[in-house]
């Protein structure tokens, strides 16, 4: 596996691949790789001749300095995992390589960014837009792979691809879960064994939401039930729970005209913030 820390080295390699008519799959990450990331690499390997992964903890998408400082970094282990997964190249740029000048671009993701993550993490999606647009421009992949755990991010990236006229096909891949149901996340590395147990509350609340939706209980009744589940916990603090239209991401008031909806949740265990989601079938 090739490891590049400069854009020029990566692009020389990719030009050779393109000249040989190879299709290029791309998996952007912030490292601290787990089985969920490796499943993206595997999906990319199944669809493309060449797979490139990037590992870059993007400062512009963190709205909290502590979260950026504490974000897990496990580069040696990440490279080992990518190599054994069969990834062809990894791009590990320094901040100065990605941002030789401050990026002042502002993206308009419309209503997608005014709810849930957008509401609670101001500026986050703009930072994601900045780095992903640069990465798409550098790698020029045919297809790019993102996890559905970051459900709202996936919608924002699809919108971004349209905004910047990128021909890349954005592929969403299923959330991978630990035994017990905790969604795999790099941030799980920051949880103690006890916190991992406590974190199951997110998955359990989503399952409860799905059971209630299956019985056509109203979205408000579900919201109240989930709130009361978290009110009863002194370990996990609910930041938001929402039932959103899977396409527009706007909150659902009733099931009347709902096509497909997704229950989305964000909660804190001490200073670690976790998100998860589950499709509901109205
Ligand atoms: O999902 C992530 O890991 C990041 O938000 C991404 C898409 C790699 C951009 O930094």
PDB file of C-alpha atoms and ligand atoms in Angstrom:
ATOM      1  CA  UNK A   1       0.000   0.000   0.000  1.00  0.00           C
ATOM      2  CA  UNK A   2       1.279   3.452  -0.921  1.00  0.00           C
ATOM      3  CA  UNK A   3       1.310   6.133   1.777  1.00  0.00           C
ATOM      4  CA  UNK A   4       1.265   9.748   0.566  1.00  0.00           C
ATOM      5  CA  UNK A   5       1.440  12.872   2.674  1.00  0.00           C
ATOM      6  CA  UNK A   6       1.673  15.292  -0.284  1.00  0.00           C
ATOM      7  CA  UNK A   7      -1.065  16.049  -2.811  1.00  0.00           C
ATOM      8  CA  UNK A   8       1.435  15.938  -5.701  1.00  0.00           C
ATOM      9  CA  UNK A   9       2.604  12.377  -4.844  1.00  0.00           C
ATOM     10  CA  UNK A  10      -0.976  11.111  -4.586  1.00  0.00           C
ATOM     11  CA  UNK A  11      -1.962  12.792  -7.837  1.00  0.00           C
ATOM     12  CA  UNK A  12       1.014  11.354  -9.750  1.00  0.00           C
ATOM     13  CA  UNK A  13      -0.054   7.900  -8.582  1.00  0.00           C
ATOM     14  CA  UNK A  14      -3.707   8.539  -9.509  1.00  0.00           C
ATOM     15  CA  UNK A  15      -2.806   9.875 -12.961  1.00  0.00           C
ATOM     16  CA  UNK A  16      -1.022   6.595 -13.714  1.00  0.00           C
ATOM     17  CA  UNK A  17      -4.112   4.678 -12.559  1.00  0.00           C
ATOM     18  CA  UNK A  18      -6.487   6.810 -14.622  1.00  0.00           C
ATOM     19  CA  UNK A  19      -4.260   6.437 -17.692  1.00  0.00           C
ATOM     20  CA  UNK A  20      -4.614   2.674 -17.232  1.00  0.00           C
ATOM     21  CA  UNK A  21      -8.416   3.168 -17.179  1.00  0.00           C
ATOM     22  CA  UNK A  22      -8.713   2.137 -13.533  1.00  0.00           C
ATOM     23  CA  UNK A  23     -11.829   3.187 -11.637  1.00  0.00           C
ATOM     24  CA  UNK A  24     -11.090   4.925  -8.352  1.00  0.00           C
ATOM     25  CA  UNK A  25     -13.017   4.434  -5.122  1.00  0.00           C
ATOM     26  CA  UNK A  26     -12.411   6.819  -2.250  1.00  0.00           C
ATOM     27  CA  UNK A  27     -12.962   6.444   1.500  1.00  0.00           C
ATOM     28  CA  UNK A  28     -12.420   9.713   3.394  1.00  0.00           C
ATOM     29  CA  UNK A  29     -11.870   9.253   7.148  1.00  0.00           C
ATOM     30  CA  UNK A  30     -10.491  10.988  10.198  1.00  0.00           C
ATOM     31  CA  UNK A  31      -8.632   7.838  11.246  1.00  0.00           C
ATOM     32  CA  UNK A  32      -8.972   5.798  14.463  1.00  0.00           C
ATOM     33  CA  UNK A  33     -10.271   3.184  12.072  1.00  0.00           C
ATOM     34  CA  UNK A  34     -12.699   0.478  13.174  1.00  0.00           C
ATOM     35  CA  UNK A  35     -14.598  -2.298  11.421  1.00  0.00           C
ATOM     36  CA  UNK A  36     -17.120   0.252  10.126  1.00  0.00           C
ATOM     37  CA  UNK A  37     -14.388   2.061   8.169  1.00  0.00           C
ATOM     38  CA  UNK A  38     -12.989  -1.235   6.921  1.00  0.00           C
ATOM     39  CA  UNK A  39     -16.475  -2.157   5.635  1.00  0.00           C
ATOM     40  CA  UNK A  40     -16.370   1.062   3.556  1.00  0.00           C
ATOM     41  CA  UNK A  41     -12.979   0.034   2.152  1.00  0.00           C
ATOM     42  CA  UNK A  42     -14.383  -3.414   1.342  1.00  0.00           C
ATOM     43  CA  UNK A  43     -17.408  -1.894  -0.420  1.00  0.00           C
ATOM     44  CA  UNK A  44     -15.038   0.355  -2.393  1.00  0.00           C
ATOM     45  CA  UNK A  45     -12.808  -2.613  -3.306  1.00  0.00           C
ATOM     46  CA  UNK A  46     -15.821  -4.550  -4.578  1.00  0.00           C
ATOM     47  CA  UNK A  47     -16.852  -1.683  -6.895  1.00  0.00           C
ATOM     48  CA  UNK A  48     -13.540  -0.192  -8.091  1.00  0.00           C
ATOM     49  CA  UNK A  49     -10.111  -1.129  -9.426  1.00  0.00           C
ATOM     50  CA  UNK A  50      -8.217   1.147  -7.032  1.00  0.00           C
ATOM     51  CA  UNK A  51      -9.147   2.255  -3.527  1.00  0.00           C
ATOM     52  CA  UNK A  52      -7.753   5.345  -1.842  1.00  0.00           C
ATOM     53  CA  UNK A  53      -8.424   6.171   1.782  1.00  0.00           C
ATOM     54  CA  UNK A  54      -7.644   9.499   3.430  1.00  0.00           C
ATOM     55  CA  UNK A  55      -6.876  10.030   7.091  1.00  0.00           C
ATOM     56  CA  UNK A  56      -7.138  13.647   8.129  1.00  0.00           C
ATOM     57  CA  UNK A  57      -8.525  15.055  11.367  1.00  0.00           C
ATOM     58  CA  UNK A  58     -10.061  18.135   9.816  1.00  0.00           C
ATOM     59  CA  UNK A  59      -9.846  21.099  12.207  1.00  0.00           C
ATOM     60  CA  UNK A  60     -12.466  23.198  10.388  1.00  0.00           C
ATOM     61  CA  UNK A  61     -15.309  20.803  11.217  1.00  0.00           C
ATOM     62  CA  UNK A  62     -14.753  20.831  14.991  1.00  0.00           C
ATOM     63  CA  UNK A  63     -16.837  23.405  16.803  1.00  0.00           C
ATOM     64  CA  UNK A  64     -15.219  22.430  20.093  1.00  0.00           C
ATOM     65  CA  UNK A  65     -11.439  22.682  20.625  1.00  0.00           C
ATOM     66  CA  UNK A  66     -11.496  19.974  23.345  1.00  0.00           C
ATOM     67  CA  UNK A  67     -13.144  17.526  20.946  1.00  0.00           C
ATOM     68  CA  UNK A  68     -10.448  18.236  18.327  1.00  0.00           C
ATOM     69  CA  UNK A  69      -7.615  17.859  20.874  1.00  0.00           C
ATOM     70  CA  UNK A  70      -9.050  14.610  22.252  1.00  0.00           C
ATOM     71  CA  UNK A  71     -10.009  13.068  18.906  1.00  0.00           C
ATOM     72  CA  UNK A  72      -8.324   9.625  18.894  1.00  0.00           C
ATOM     73  CA  UNK A  73      -5.259   9.348  16.657  1.00  0.00           C
ATOM     74  CA  UNK A  74      -3.933   5.845  15.890  1.00  0.00           C
ATOM     75  CA  UNK A  75      -2.063   6.286  12.601  1.00  0.00           C
ATOM     76  CA  UNK A  76       0.288   3.251  12.783  1.00  0.00           C
ATOM     77  CA  UNK A  77      -2.575   0.904  13.582  1.00  0.00           C
ATOM     78  CA  UNK A  78      -4.792   2.531  10.913  1.00  0.00           C
ATOM     79  CA  UNK A  79      -2.170   1.953   8.215  1.00  0.00           C
ATOM     80  CA  UNK A  80      -1.805  -1.670   9.284  1.00  0.00           C
ATOM     81  CA  UNK A  81      -5.585  -2.216   9.086  1.00  0.00           C
ATOM     82  CA  UNK A  82      -5.858  -0.586   5.657  1.00  0.00           C
ATOM     83  CA  UNK A  83      -2.986  -2.642   4.315  1.00  0.00           C
ATOM     84  CA  UNK A  84      -4.516  -5.901   5.468  1.00  0.00           C
ATOM     85  CA  UNK A  85      -7.911  -4.861   4.048  1.00  0.00           C
ATOM     86  CA  UNK A  86      -6.272  -4.517   0.599  1.00  0.00           C
ATOM     87  CA  UNK A  87      -6.501  -0.723   0.285  1.00  0.00           C
ATOM     88  CA  UNK A  88      -4.159   0.517  -2.453  1.00  0.00           C
ATOM     89  CA  UNK A  89      -3.207   3.970  -1.201  1.00  0.00           C
ATOM     90  CA  UNK A  90      -3.656   6.159   1.845  1.00  0.00           C
ATOM     91  CA  UNK A  91      -3.404   9.934   1.927  1.00  0.00           C
ATOM     92  CA  UNK A  92      -2.308  11.394   5.279  1.00  0.00           C
ATOM     93  CA  UNK A  93      -1.805  15.127   4.744  1.00  0.00           C
ATOM     94  CA  UNK A  94      -0.721  17.634   7.376  1.00  0.00           C
ATOM     95  CA  UNK A  95      -3.034  20.571   8.112  1.00  0.00           C
ATOM     96  CA  UNK A  96      -0.747  22.929   6.102  1.00  0.00           C
ATOM     97  CA  UNK A  97      -1.005  20.650   3.065  1.00  0.00           C
ATOM     98  CA  UNK A  98      -4.824  20.787   3.105  1.00  0.00           C
ATOM     99  CA  UNK A  99      -5.103  24.418   4.193  1.00  0.00           C
ATOM    100  CA  UNK A 100      -2.135  26.415   2.847  1.00  0.00           C
ATOM    101  CA  UNK A 101      -4.516  29.385   3.232  1.00  0.00           C
ATOM    102  CA  UNK A 102      -7.475  29.662   5.605  1.00  0.00           C
ATOM    103  CA  UNK A 103     -10.588  28.350   3.878  1.00  0.00           C
ATOM    104  CA  UNK A 104     -13.219  31.098   3.985  1.00  0.00           C
ATOM    105  CA  UNK A 105     -15.745  29.401   1.719  1.00  0.00           C
ATOM    106  CA  UNK A 106     -19.328  29.213   2.952  1.00  0.00           C
ATOM    107  CA  UNK A 107     -21.606  26.482   1.630  1.00  0.00           C
ATOM    108  CA  UNK A 108     -25.364  26.795   1.648  1.00  0.00           C
ATOM    109  CA  UNK A 109     -26.820  23.399   2.455  1.00  0.00           C
ATOM    110  CA  UNK A 110     -30.281  24.926   2.926  1.00  0.00           C
ATOM    111  CA  UNK A 111     -32.554  23.321   5.497  1.00  0.00           C
ATOM    112  CA  UNK A 112     -30.287  20.286   5.786  1.00  0.00           C
ATOM    113  CA  UNK A 113     -27.964  22.168   8.118  1.00  0.00           C
ATOM    114  CA  UNK A 114     -30.519  23.928  10.326  1.00  0.00           C
ATOM    115  CA  UNK A 115     -31.606  20.850  12.246  1.00  0.00           C
ATOM    116  CA  UNK A 116     -30.040  18.260  14.554  1.00  0.00           C
ATOM    117  CA  UNK A 117     -26.228  18.201  14.056  1.00  0.00           C
ATOM    118  CA  UNK A 118     -26.422  21.511  12.208  1.00  0.00           C
ATOM    119  CA  UNK A 119     -28.303  23.130  15.076  1.00  0.00           C
ATOM    120  CA  UNK A 120     -26.100  21.719  17.855  1.00  0.00           C
ATOM    121  CA  UNK A 121     -22.733  21.938  16.072  1.00  0.00           C
ATOM    122  CA  UNK A 122     -22.738  25.333  14.338  1.00  0.00           C
ATOM    123  CA  UNK A 123     -20.230  25.487  11.486  1.00  0.00           C
ATOM    124  CA  UNK A 124     -19.643  21.720  11.542  1.00  0.00           C
ATOM    125  CA  UNK A 125     -21.140  20.959   8.147  1.00  0.00           C
ATOM    126  CA  UNK A 126     -19.461  23.936   6.539  1.00  0.00           C
ATOM    127  CA  UNK A 127     -16.130  22.478   7.704  1.00  0.00           C
ATOM    128  CA  UNK A 128     -17.110  19.053   6.361  1.00  0.00           C
ATOM    129  CA  UNK A 129     -18.026  20.732   3.061  1.00  0.00           C
ATOM    130  CA  UNK A 130     -14.662  22.503   2.921  1.00  0.00           C
ATOM    131  CA  UNK A 131     -12.560  19.399   3.467  1.00  0.00           C
ATOM    132  CA  UNK A 132     -14.655  16.993   1.390  1.00  0.00           C
ATOM    133  CA  UNK A 133     -14.755  19.409  -1.568  1.00  0.00           C
ATOM    134  CA  UNK A 134     -10.954  19.697  -1.400  1.00  0.00           C
ATOM    135  CA  UNK A 135     -10.571  15.913  -1.131  1.00  0.00           C
ATOM    136  CA  UNK A 136     -12.941  15.296  -4.066  1.00  0.00           C
ATOM    137  CA  UNK A 137     -10.955  17.809  -6.064  1.00  0.00           C
ATOM    138  CA  UNK A 138      -7.611  16.212  -5.165  1.00  0.00           C
ATOM    139  CA  UNK A 139      -8.630  12.556  -5.622  1.00  0.00           C
ATOM    140  CA  UNK A 140     -11.315  12.963  -8.319  1.00  0.00           C
ATOM    141  CA  UNK A 141     -12.792   9.563  -7.452  1.00  0.00           C
ATOM    142  CA  UNK A 142     -15.481   7.813  -9.441  1.00  0.00           C
ATOM    143  CA  UNK A 143     -17.232   6.788  -6.229  1.00  0.00           C
ATOM    144  CA  UNK A 144     -16.876   7.890  -2.601  1.00  0.00           C
ATOM    145  CA  UNK A 145     -18.060   5.890   0.415  1.00  0.00           C
ATOM    146  CA  UNK A 146     -19.570   7.222   3.649  1.00  0.00           C
ATOM    147  CA  UNK A 147     -21.203   5.531   6.633  1.00  0.00           C
ATOM    148  CA  UNK A 148     -24.925   5.884   7.266  1.00  0.00           C
ATOM    149  CA  UNK A 149     -24.183   6.362  10.958  1.00  0.00           C
ATOM    150  CA  UNK A 150     -23.477   9.962   9.978  1.00  0.00           C
ATOM    151  CA  UNK A 151     -26.883  10.109   8.365  1.00  0.00           C
ATOM    152  CA  UNK A 152     -27.124  13.902   8.147  1.00  0.00           C
ATOM    153  CA  UNK A 153     -23.530  14.188   6.914  1.00  0.00           C
ATOM    154  CA  UNK A 154     -24.372  11.797   4.082  1.00  0.00           C
ATOM    155  CA  UNK A 155     -27.284  14.048   2.997  1.00  0.00           C
ATOM    156  CA  UNK A 156     -25.030  17.114   3.230  1.00  0.00           C
ATOM    157  CA  UNK A 157     -22.311  15.444   1.130  1.00  0.00           C
ATOM    158  CA  UNK A 158     -24.807  14.443  -1.564  1.00  0.00           C
ATOM    159  CA  UNK A 159     -25.912  18.082  -1.653  1.00  0.00           C
ATOM    160  CA  UNK A 160     -22.268  19.248  -1.691  1.00  0.00           C
ATOM    161  CA  UNK A 161     -21.503  17.073  -4.720  1.00  0.00           C
ATOM    162  CA  UNK A 162     -24.331  18.872  -6.571  1.00  0.00           C
ATOM    163  CA  UNK A 163     -23.268  22.327  -5.357  1.00  0.00           C
ATOM    164  CA  UNK A 164     -19.704  21.878  -6.609  1.00  0.00           C
ATOM    165  CA  UNK A 165     -20.744  19.978  -9.769  1.00  0.00           C
ATOM    166  CA  UNK A 166     -18.689  16.982  -8.763  1.00  0.00           C
ATOM    167  CA  UNK A 167     -19.396  13.894 -10.896  1.00  0.00           C
ATOM    168  CA  UNK A 168     -18.520  11.601  -7.957  1.00  0.00           C
ATOM    169  CA  UNK A 169     -21.129   8.999  -7.014  1.00  0.00           C
ATOM    170  CA  UNK A 170     -21.735   9.225  -3.261  1.00  0.00           C
ATOM    171  CA  UNK A 171     -22.374   5.760  -1.788  1.00  0.00           C
ATOM    172  CA  UNK A 172     -23.920   5.314   1.684  1.00  0.00           C
ATOM    173  CA  UNK A 173     -22.971   2.135   3.576  1.00  0.00           C
ATOM    174  CA  UNK A 174     -24.783   0.508   6.543  1.00  0.00           C
ATOM    175  CA  UNK A 175     -23.847   1.301  10.138  1.00  0.00           C
ATOM    176  CA  UNK A 176     -21.717  -1.380  11.774  1.00  0.00           C
ATOM    177  CA  UNK A 177     -22.553  -2.163  15.401  1.00  0.00           C
ATOM    178  CA  UNK A 178     -20.675  -3.661  18.335  1.00  0.00           C
ATOM    179  CA  UNK A 179     -22.172  -6.666  20.090  1.00  0.00           C
ATOM    180  CA  UNK A 180     -25.149  -5.268  21.981  1.00  0.00           C
ATOM    181  CA  UNK A 181     -25.857  -2.660  19.310  1.00  0.00           C
ATOM    182  CA  UNK A 182     -23.563   0.289  20.041  1.00  0.00           C
ATOM    183  CA  UNK A 183     -22.861   1.969  16.695  1.00  0.00           C
ATOM    184  CA  UNK A 184     -19.169   1.768  15.814  1.00  0.00           C
ATOM    185  CA  UNK A 185     -17.499   5.141  16.115  1.00  0.00           C
ATOM    186  CA  UNK A 186     -13.939   6.355  16.525  1.00  0.00           C
ATOM    187  CA  UNK A 187     -15.136   8.203  19.619  1.00  0.00           C
ATOM    188  CA  UNK A 188     -15.995   4.848  21.277  1.00  0.00           C
ATOM    189  CA  UNK A 189     -12.249   4.561  21.930  1.00  0.00           C
ATOM    190  CA  UNK A 190     -12.694   7.306  24.506  1.00  0.00           C
ATOM    191  CA  UNK A 191     -15.329   5.343  26.463  1.00  0.00           C
ATOM    192  CA  UNK A 192     -14.500   3.283  29.551  1.00  0.00           C
ATOM    193  CA  UNK A 193     -15.914  -0.291  29.668  1.00  0.00           C
ATOM    194  CA  UNK A 194     -18.713   1.010  31.934  1.00  0.00           C
ATOM    195  CA  UNK A 195     -19.458   3.916  29.577  1.00  0.00           C
ATOM    196  CA  UNK A 196     -19.701   1.471  26.667  1.00  0.00           C
ATOM    197  CA  UNK A 197     -22.416  -0.333  28.597  1.00  0.00           C
ATOM    198  CA  UNK A 198     -24.174   2.934  29.432  1.00  0.00           C
ATOM    199  CA  UNK A 199     -23.949   4.012  25.778  1.00  0.00           C
ATOM    200  CA  UNK A 200     -26.281   1.155  24.808  1.00  0.00           C
ATOM    201  CA  UNK A 201     -29.065   3.494  25.899  1.00  0.00           C
ATOM    202  CA  UNK A 202     -28.854   5.218  22.503  1.00  0.00           C
ATOM    203  CA  UNK A 203     -29.459   1.991  20.570  1.00  0.00           C
ATOM    204  CA  UNK A 204     -32.143   0.848  23.013  1.00  0.00           C
ATOM    205  CA  UNK A 205     -33.970   4.180  22.713  1.00  0.00           C
ATOM    206  CA  UNK A 206     -33.864   3.898  18.910  1.00  0.00           C
ATOM    207  CA  UNK A 207     -35.241   0.349  19.079  1.00  0.00           C
ATOM    208  CA  UNK A 208     -38.064   1.570  21.325  1.00  0.00           C
ATOM    209  CA  UNK A 209     -38.780   4.358  18.813  1.00  0.00           C
ATOM    210  CA  UNK A 210     -38.989   1.823  16.013  1.00  0.00           C
ATOM    211  CA  UNK A 211     -41.344  -0.447  17.994  1.00  0.00           C
ATOM    212  CA  UNK A 212     -43.629   2.516  18.700  1.00  0.00           C
ATOM    213  CA  UNK A 213     -43.511   3.676  15.064  1.00  0.00           C
ATOM    214  CA  UNK A 214     -44.418   0.156  13.937  1.00  0.00           C
ATOM    215  CA  UNK A 215     -47.552   0.506  16.081  1.00  0.00           C
ATOM    216  CA  UNK A 216     -48.205   3.924  14.496  1.00  0.00           C
ATOM    217  CA  UNK A 217     -47.832   5.717  17.811  1.00  0.00           C
ATOM    218  CA  UNK A 218     -47.456   9.407  17.089  1.00  0.00           C
ATOM    219  CA  UNK A 219     -44.033  10.997  16.558  1.00  0.00           C
ATOM    220  CA  UNK A 220     -44.682  13.211  19.599  1.00  0.00           C
ATOM    221  CA  UNK A 221     -45.496  10.220  21.790  1.00  0.00           C
ATOM    222  CA  UNK A 222     -42.217   8.638  20.668  1.00  0.00           C
ATOM    223  CA  UNK A 223     -40.291  11.849  21.360  1.00  0.00           C
ATOM    224  CA  UNK A 224     -41.740  11.965  24.879  1.00  0.00           C
ATOM    225  CA  UNK A 225     -40.974   8.315  25.544  1.00  0.00           C
ATOM    226  CA  UNK A 226     -37.343   8.706  24.451  1.00  0.00           C
ATOM    227  CA  UNK A 227     -36.969  11.838  26.559  1.00  0.00           C
ATOM    228  CA  UNK A 228     -38.280   9.953  29.603  1.00  0.00           C
ATOM    229  CA  UNK A 229     -35.827   7.068  28.971  1.00  0.00           C
ATOM    230  CA  UNK A 230     -32.958   9.562  29.180  1.00  0.00           C
ATOM    231  CA  UNK A 231     -34.491  11.497  32.090  1.00  0.00           C
ATOM    232  CA  UNK A 232     -34.228   8.262  34.068  1.00  0.00           C
ATOM    233  CA  UNK A 233     -30.470   7.980  33.397  1.00  0.00           C
ATOM    234  CA  UNK A 234     -27.863   9.916  35.349  1.00  0.00           C
ATOM    235  CA  UNK A 235     -25.080   8.614  33.048  1.00  0.00           C
ATOM    236  CA  UNK A 236     -26.204   9.600  29.576  1.00  0.00           C
ATOM    237  CA  UNK A 237     -27.423  13.091  28.709  1.00  0.00           C
ATOM    238  CA  UNK A 238     -29.699  13.413  25.684  1.00  0.00           C
ATOM    239  CA  UNK A 239     -28.777  16.319  23.409  1.00  0.00           C
ATOM    240  CA  UNK A 240     -31.516  15.719  20.873  1.00  0.00           C
ATOM    241  CA  UNK A 241     -33.826  13.039  19.600  1.00  0.00           C
ATOM    242  CA  UNK A 242     -35.657  13.705  16.372  1.00  0.00           C
ATOM    243  CA  UNK A 243     -37.853  11.867  13.920  1.00  0.00           C
ATOM    244  CA  UNK A 244     -36.957  13.308  10.558  1.00  0.00           C
ATOM    245  CA  UNK A 245     -38.069  12.825   6.975  1.00  0.00           C
ATOM    246  CA  UNK A 246     -35.264  10.667   5.559  1.00  0.00           C
ATOM    247  CA  UNK A 247     -34.888  12.907   2.500  1.00  0.00           C
ATOM    248  CA  UNK A 248     -35.488  16.468   3.711  1.00  0.00           C
ATOM    249  CA  UNK A 249     -34.326  15.786   7.303  1.00  0.00           C
ATOM    250  CA  UNK A 250     -37.151  17.998   8.576  1.00  0.00           C
ATOM    251  CA  UNK A 251     -39.045  16.892  11.715  1.00  0.00           C
ATOM    252  CA  UNK A 252     -42.121  14.744  11.121  1.00  0.00           C
ATOM    253  CA  UNK A 253     -45.369  15.844  12.792  1.00  0.00           C
ATOM    254  CA  UNK A 254     -47.492  12.802  11.950  1.00  0.00           C
ATOM    255  CA  UNK A 255     -47.358   9.704   9.813  1.00  0.00           C
ATOM    256  CA  UNK A 256     -49.986  10.888   7.307  1.00  0.00           C
ATOM    257  CA  UNK A 257     -47.742  11.938   4.426  1.00  0.00           C
ATOM    258  CA  UNK A 258     -44.523  10.464   5.731  1.00  0.00           C
ATOM    259  CA  UNK A 259     -42.647   8.354   3.180  1.00  0.00           C
ATOM    260  CA  UNK A 260     -39.665   7.069   5.100  1.00  0.00           C
ATOM    261  CA  UNK A 261     -38.426   8.595   8.303  1.00  0.00           C
ATOM    262  CA  UNK A 262     -35.308   8.241  10.406  1.00  0.00           C
ATOM    263  CA  UNK A 263     -34.987   8.515  14.165  1.00  0.00           C
ATOM    264  CA  UNK A 264     -31.799  10.422  14.987  1.00  0.00           C
ATOM    265  CA  UNK A 265     -30.175  10.794  18.366  1.00  0.00           C
ATOM    266  CA  UNK A 266     -27.196  12.566  19.952  1.00  0.00           C
ATOM    267  CA  UNK A 267     -26.179  12.087  23.574  1.00  0.00           C
ATOM    268  CA  UNK A 268     -23.252  12.723  25.897  1.00  0.00           C
ATOM    269  CA  UNK A 269     -21.418  10.339  28.204  1.00  0.00           C
ATOM    270  CA  UNK A 270     -19.300  12.662  30.294  1.00  0.00           C
ATOM    271  CA  UNK A 271     -17.380  14.623  27.626  1.00  0.00           C
ATOM    272  CA  UNK A 272     -17.869  12.109  24.790  1.00  0.00           C
ATOM    273  CA  UNK A 273     -20.619  12.866  22.300  1.00  0.00           C
ATOM    274  CA  UNK A 274     -22.195   9.991  20.371  1.00  0.00           C
ATOM    275  CA  UNK A 275     -24.730   9.967  17.552  1.00  0.00           C
ATOM    276  CA  UNK A 276     -26.797   7.195  16.041  1.00  0.00           C
ATOM    277  CA  UNK A 277     -29.908   6.722  13.912  1.00  0.00           C
ATOM    278  CA  UNK A 278     -32.407   4.117  12.793  1.00  0.00           C
ATOM    279  CA  UNK A 279     -34.804   3.991   9.864  1.00  0.00           C
ATOM    280  CA  UNK A 280     -38.462   3.880  10.915  1.00  0.00           C
ATOM    281  CA  UNK A 281     -41.172   2.444   8.748  1.00  0.00           C
ATOM    282  CA  UNK A 282     -44.316   4.536   9.134  1.00  0.00           C
TER     283      UNK A 282
HETATM  284  O1  LIG B   1     -17.057  11.268   8.692  1.00  0.00           O
HETATM  285  C1  LIG B   1     -15.881  11.655   8.829  1.00  0.00           C
HETATM  286  O2  LIG B   1     -15.009  10.927   9.295  1.00  0.00           O
HETATM  287  C2  LIG B   1     -15.528  13.077   8.419  1.00  0.00           C
HETATM  288  O3  LIG B   1     -16.560  13.962   8.704  1.00  0.00           O
HETATM  289  C3  LIG B   1     -15.076  13.198   6.959  1.00  0.00           C
HETATM  290  C4  LIG B   1     -16.206  12.854   6.005  1.00  0.00           C
HETATM  291  C5  LIG B   1     -13.900  12.284   6.693  1.00  0.00           C
HETATM  292  C6  LIG B   1     -14.646  14.640   6.663  1.00  0.00           C
HETATM  293  O4  LIG B   1     -13.609  15.040   7.497  1.00  0.00           O
END
